[in-house]
Every structure is written in structure tokens, then in C-alpha cells.
CSV table of C-alpha atoms in Angstrom, one decimal:
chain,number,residue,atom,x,y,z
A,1,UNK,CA,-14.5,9.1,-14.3
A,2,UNK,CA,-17.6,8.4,-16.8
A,3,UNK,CA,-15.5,10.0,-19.7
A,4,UNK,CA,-12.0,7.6,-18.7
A,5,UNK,CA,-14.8,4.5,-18.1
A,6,UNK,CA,-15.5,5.6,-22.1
A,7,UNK,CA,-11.7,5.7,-23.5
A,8,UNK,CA,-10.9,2.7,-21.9
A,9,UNK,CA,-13.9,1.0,-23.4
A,10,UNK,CA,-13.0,1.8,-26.2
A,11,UNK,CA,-9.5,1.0,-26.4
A,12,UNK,CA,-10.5,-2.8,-25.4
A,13,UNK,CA,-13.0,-2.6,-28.4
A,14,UNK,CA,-9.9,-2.2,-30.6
A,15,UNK,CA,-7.8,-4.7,-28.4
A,16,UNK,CA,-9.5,-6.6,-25.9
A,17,UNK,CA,-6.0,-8.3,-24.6
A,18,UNK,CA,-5.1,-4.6,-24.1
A,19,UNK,CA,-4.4,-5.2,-20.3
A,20,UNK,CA,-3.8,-1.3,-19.2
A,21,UNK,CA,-7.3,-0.5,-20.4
A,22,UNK,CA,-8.5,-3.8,-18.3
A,23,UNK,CA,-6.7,-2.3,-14.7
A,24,UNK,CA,-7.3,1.8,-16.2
A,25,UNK,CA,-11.2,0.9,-15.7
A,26,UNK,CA,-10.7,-1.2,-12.6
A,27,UNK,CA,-9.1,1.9,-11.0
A,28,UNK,CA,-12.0,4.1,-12.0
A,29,UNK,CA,-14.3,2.3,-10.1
A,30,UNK,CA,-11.6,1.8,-7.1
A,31,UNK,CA,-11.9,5.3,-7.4
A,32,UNK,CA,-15.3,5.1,-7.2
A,33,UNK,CA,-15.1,3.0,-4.2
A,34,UNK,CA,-16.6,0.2,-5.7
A,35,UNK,CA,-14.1,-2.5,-5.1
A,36,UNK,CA,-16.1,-5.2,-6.4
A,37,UNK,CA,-16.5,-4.5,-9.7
A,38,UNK,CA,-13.0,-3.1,-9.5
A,39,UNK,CA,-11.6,-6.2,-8.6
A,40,UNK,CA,-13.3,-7.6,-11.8
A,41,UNK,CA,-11.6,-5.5,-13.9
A,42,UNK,CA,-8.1,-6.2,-12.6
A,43,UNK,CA,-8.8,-9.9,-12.6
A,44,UNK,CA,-9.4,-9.4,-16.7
A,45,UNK,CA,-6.2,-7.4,-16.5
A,46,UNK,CA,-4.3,-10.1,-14.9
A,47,UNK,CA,-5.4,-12.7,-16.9
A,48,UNK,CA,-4.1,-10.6,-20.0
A,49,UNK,CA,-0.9,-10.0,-18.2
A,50,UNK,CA,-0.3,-11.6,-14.8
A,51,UNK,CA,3.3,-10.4,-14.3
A,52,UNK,CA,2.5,-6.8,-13.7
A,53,UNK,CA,3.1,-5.8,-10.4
A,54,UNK,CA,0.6,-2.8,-10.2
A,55,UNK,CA,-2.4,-5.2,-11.6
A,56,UNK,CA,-1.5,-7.6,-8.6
A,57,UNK,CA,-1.2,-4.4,-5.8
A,58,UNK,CA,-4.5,-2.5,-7.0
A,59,UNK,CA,-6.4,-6.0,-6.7
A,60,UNK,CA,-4.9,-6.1,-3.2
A,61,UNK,CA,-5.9,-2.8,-2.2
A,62,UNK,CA,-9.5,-3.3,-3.5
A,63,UNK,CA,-9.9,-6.9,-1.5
A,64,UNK,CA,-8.3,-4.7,1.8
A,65,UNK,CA,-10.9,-2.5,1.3
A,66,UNK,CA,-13.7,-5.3,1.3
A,67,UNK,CA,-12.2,-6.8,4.5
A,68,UNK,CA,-11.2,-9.8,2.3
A,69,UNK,CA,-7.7,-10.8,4.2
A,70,UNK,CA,-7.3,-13.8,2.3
A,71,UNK,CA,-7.3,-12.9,-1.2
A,72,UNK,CA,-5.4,-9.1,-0.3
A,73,UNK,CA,-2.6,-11.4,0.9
A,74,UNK,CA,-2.5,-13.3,-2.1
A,75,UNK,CA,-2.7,-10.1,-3.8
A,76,UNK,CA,0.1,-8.3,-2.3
A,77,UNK,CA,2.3,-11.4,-2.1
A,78,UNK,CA,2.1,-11.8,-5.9
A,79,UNK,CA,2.7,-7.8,-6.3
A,80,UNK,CA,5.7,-7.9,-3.8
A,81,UNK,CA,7.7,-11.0,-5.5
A,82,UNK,CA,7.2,-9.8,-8.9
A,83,UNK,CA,8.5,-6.4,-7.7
A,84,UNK,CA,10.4,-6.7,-4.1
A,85,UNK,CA,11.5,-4.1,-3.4
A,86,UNK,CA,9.0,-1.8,-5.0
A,87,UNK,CA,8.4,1.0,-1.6
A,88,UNK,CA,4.2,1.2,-3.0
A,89,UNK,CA,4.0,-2.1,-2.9
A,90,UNK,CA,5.7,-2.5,0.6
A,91,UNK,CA,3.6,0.8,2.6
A,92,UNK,CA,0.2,-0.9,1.0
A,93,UNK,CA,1.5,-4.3,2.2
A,94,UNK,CA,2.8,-3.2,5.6
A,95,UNK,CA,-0.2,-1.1,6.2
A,96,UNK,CA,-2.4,-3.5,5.6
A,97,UNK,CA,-0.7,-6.2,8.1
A,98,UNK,CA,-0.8,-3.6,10.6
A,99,UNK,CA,-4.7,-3.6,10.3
A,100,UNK,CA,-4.4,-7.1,10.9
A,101,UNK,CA,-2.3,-6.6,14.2
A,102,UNK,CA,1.1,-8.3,12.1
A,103,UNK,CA,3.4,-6.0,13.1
A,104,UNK,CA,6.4,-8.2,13.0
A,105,UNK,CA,5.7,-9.0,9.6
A,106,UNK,CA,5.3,-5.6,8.4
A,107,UNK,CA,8.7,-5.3,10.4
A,108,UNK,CA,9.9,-7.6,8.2
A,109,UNK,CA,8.5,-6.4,5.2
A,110,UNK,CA,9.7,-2.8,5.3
A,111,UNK,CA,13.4,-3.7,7.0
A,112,UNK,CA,14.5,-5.1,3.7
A,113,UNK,CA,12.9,-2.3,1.4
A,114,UNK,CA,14.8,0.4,3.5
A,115,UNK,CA,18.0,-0.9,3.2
A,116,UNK,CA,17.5,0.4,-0.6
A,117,UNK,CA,14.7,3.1,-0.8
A,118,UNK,CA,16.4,4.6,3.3
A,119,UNK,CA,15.0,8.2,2.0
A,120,UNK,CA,11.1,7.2,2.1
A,121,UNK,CA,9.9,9.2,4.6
A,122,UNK,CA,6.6,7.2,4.8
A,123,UNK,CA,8.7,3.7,5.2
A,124,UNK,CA,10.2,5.4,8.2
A,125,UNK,CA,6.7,6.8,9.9
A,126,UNK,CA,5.6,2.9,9.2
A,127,UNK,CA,8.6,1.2,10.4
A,128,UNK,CA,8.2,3.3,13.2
A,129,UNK,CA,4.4,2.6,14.0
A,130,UNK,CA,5.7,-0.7,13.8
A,131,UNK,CA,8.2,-0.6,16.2
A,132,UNK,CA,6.2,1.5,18.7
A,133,UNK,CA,3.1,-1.7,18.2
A,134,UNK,CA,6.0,-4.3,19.7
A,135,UNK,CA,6.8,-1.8,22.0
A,136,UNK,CA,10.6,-1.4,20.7
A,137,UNK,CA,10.5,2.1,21.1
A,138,UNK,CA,14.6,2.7,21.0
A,139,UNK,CA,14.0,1.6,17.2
A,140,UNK,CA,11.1,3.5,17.0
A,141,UNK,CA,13.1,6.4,18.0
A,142,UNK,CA,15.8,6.6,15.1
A,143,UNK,CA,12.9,6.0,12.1
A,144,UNK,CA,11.1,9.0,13.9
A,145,UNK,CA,14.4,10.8,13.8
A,146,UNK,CA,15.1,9.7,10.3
A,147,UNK,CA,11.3,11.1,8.9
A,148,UNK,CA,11.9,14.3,10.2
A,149,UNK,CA,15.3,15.0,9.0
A,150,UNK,CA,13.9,13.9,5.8
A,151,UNK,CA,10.8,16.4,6.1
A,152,UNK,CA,10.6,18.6,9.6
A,153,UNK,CA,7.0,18.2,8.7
A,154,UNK,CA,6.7,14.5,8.9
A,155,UNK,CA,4.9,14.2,12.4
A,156,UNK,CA,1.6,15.4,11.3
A,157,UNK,CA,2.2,12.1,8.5
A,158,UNK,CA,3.0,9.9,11.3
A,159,UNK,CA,0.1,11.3,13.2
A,160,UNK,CA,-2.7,10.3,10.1
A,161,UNK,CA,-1.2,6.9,9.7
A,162,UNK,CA,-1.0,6.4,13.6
A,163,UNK,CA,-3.5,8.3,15.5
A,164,UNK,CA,-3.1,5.9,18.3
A,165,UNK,CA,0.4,7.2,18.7
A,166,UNK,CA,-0.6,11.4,18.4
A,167,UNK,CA,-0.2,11.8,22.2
A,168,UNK,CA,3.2,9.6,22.6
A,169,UNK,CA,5.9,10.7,24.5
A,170,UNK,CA,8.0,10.2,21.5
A,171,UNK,CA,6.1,11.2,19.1
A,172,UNK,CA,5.5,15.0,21.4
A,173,UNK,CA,9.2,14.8,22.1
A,174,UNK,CA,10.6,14.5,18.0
A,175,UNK,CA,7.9,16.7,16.1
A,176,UNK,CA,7.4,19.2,18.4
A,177,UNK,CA,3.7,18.3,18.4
């Protein structure tokens, strides 16, 4: 990370208004789990181009991190109506509401995203965590159904992004688990 911190230092010496390099050293300290100073560094990104859709989602992700549910809505928001349909966007989104216990809003979210990205298996596991959450389970059963035709594998996905569901009936029942 200290040697990509360098390059991108250096391209902003030659162009300072060089946004990439702004949100290229944000992400190494994301990676670095320091999300504050991360967040710094995409705000200079954004203020150099604010209709990027990947500046606006990595900002998001950094203020979910920090527990900030304000500013990670904003964030997302702005990411997911400059790209709408974008599925990174929408799982980062949808996850985070579901953090935040706002399942029919992730529900809501990811519904409209599948109708044009319907093979992405993790939209399906979420949409189904979702579903399972309201207790809608006959809904939950067909984006199980879905994951695993897409990948036979996709339980042990579903598992990591809902552990609360691992000992389901459903769950046991569709994966084999």
C-alpha cells in the first residue's frame, strides 16, 4: 500500500484535479481500515468529479464502516442515482440497510436491479435474506433456488452474509447444508 500511497502522490503532484489518484489513495487507506482519512481522500475526489459513481459508493462504504448512517445514506443514495442499476452499488446499499433492520427497503432496492442483472447470484442470497427478515419465506424460497442453480455452491455465500439463517429449514433443505 506505501508504494501505491507513492504513485498516486505523485500523479496529483503533476495534476492535482486528477480525481482517480484523489479516490486510488482513499482506497488505500480503506484498505488499511482507516476510514477516516479515507473518507478525506474521496471527498477531494468528489469535489474534482462528483458524478462518479464509485467515488460516491467507496465514501459510503467507509462512513458504514464508522457507524455513520447518515452520511453512508447520503453516500449510497448519490452512488445509486448516478448509476441505478449498477448490482455493487445495490449489494453495498442493500447490505448496509439490512444492518440497519430496513429490510423492505433493501427489498426494494434489489427488486428493481434484478429485473436486469437476474444472474447475480449474491443479489439473489440478499434478496433472499431479505425476504426470510419479513418472514416471506415462499419468496425467499425461489431466490434460494435461483443462487443455487446459478452456483450449487451458493449456500455456504448465503451462509457468510446470513449466519442467522445457517440452521434454517430452508436454507438445510436447498443447499444441502
Amino acid at each position: 500500500l506505501r508504494k501505491s500511497r507513492e504513485f498516486y502522490k505523485k500523479a496529483l503532484q503533476v495534476d492535482n484535479a486528477f480525481a482517480d489518484a484523489w479516490h486510488g489513495l482513499g482506497t488505500t487507506y480503506q484498505l488499511d481500515d482507516n476510514h477516516q482519512m479515507a473518507i478525506d481522500y474521496f471527498k477531494k475526489a468528489i469535489d474534482h468529479d462528483k458524478d462518479d459513481s464509485n467515488y460516491w459508493f467507496c465514501m459510503a462504504e467507509s462512513y458504514h464502516e464508522l457507524d455513520n448512517f447518515e452520511d453512508a445514506i447520503e453516500c449510497y443514495t448519490n452512488a445509486l442515482e448516478l448509476e441505478k442499476n449498477k448490482p455493487l452499488i445495490v449489494r453495498g446499499f442493500s447490505l448496509f440497510l439490512c444492518d440497519y433492520e430496513m429490510y423492505k427497503e433493501a427489498k426494494e432496492i434489489i427488486n428493481e436491479t434484478l429485473s436486469t442483472h437476474f444472474e447475480d447470484i449474491e443479489l439473489h442470497l440478499i434478496m433472499a435474506g431479505v425476504l426470510l427478515h419479513l418472514e416471506v419465506a415462499h419468496e425467499a424460497v425461489f431466490h434460494l433456488a435461483e443462487a443455487k442453480d446459478l452456483d450449487p455452491k451458493a449456500g455456504e455465500a448465503f451462509v457468510e452474509l446470513f449466519p442467522e439463517f445457517a440452521g434454517h429449514y430452508l436454507v438445510q433443505e436447498i443447499f444441502n447444508l
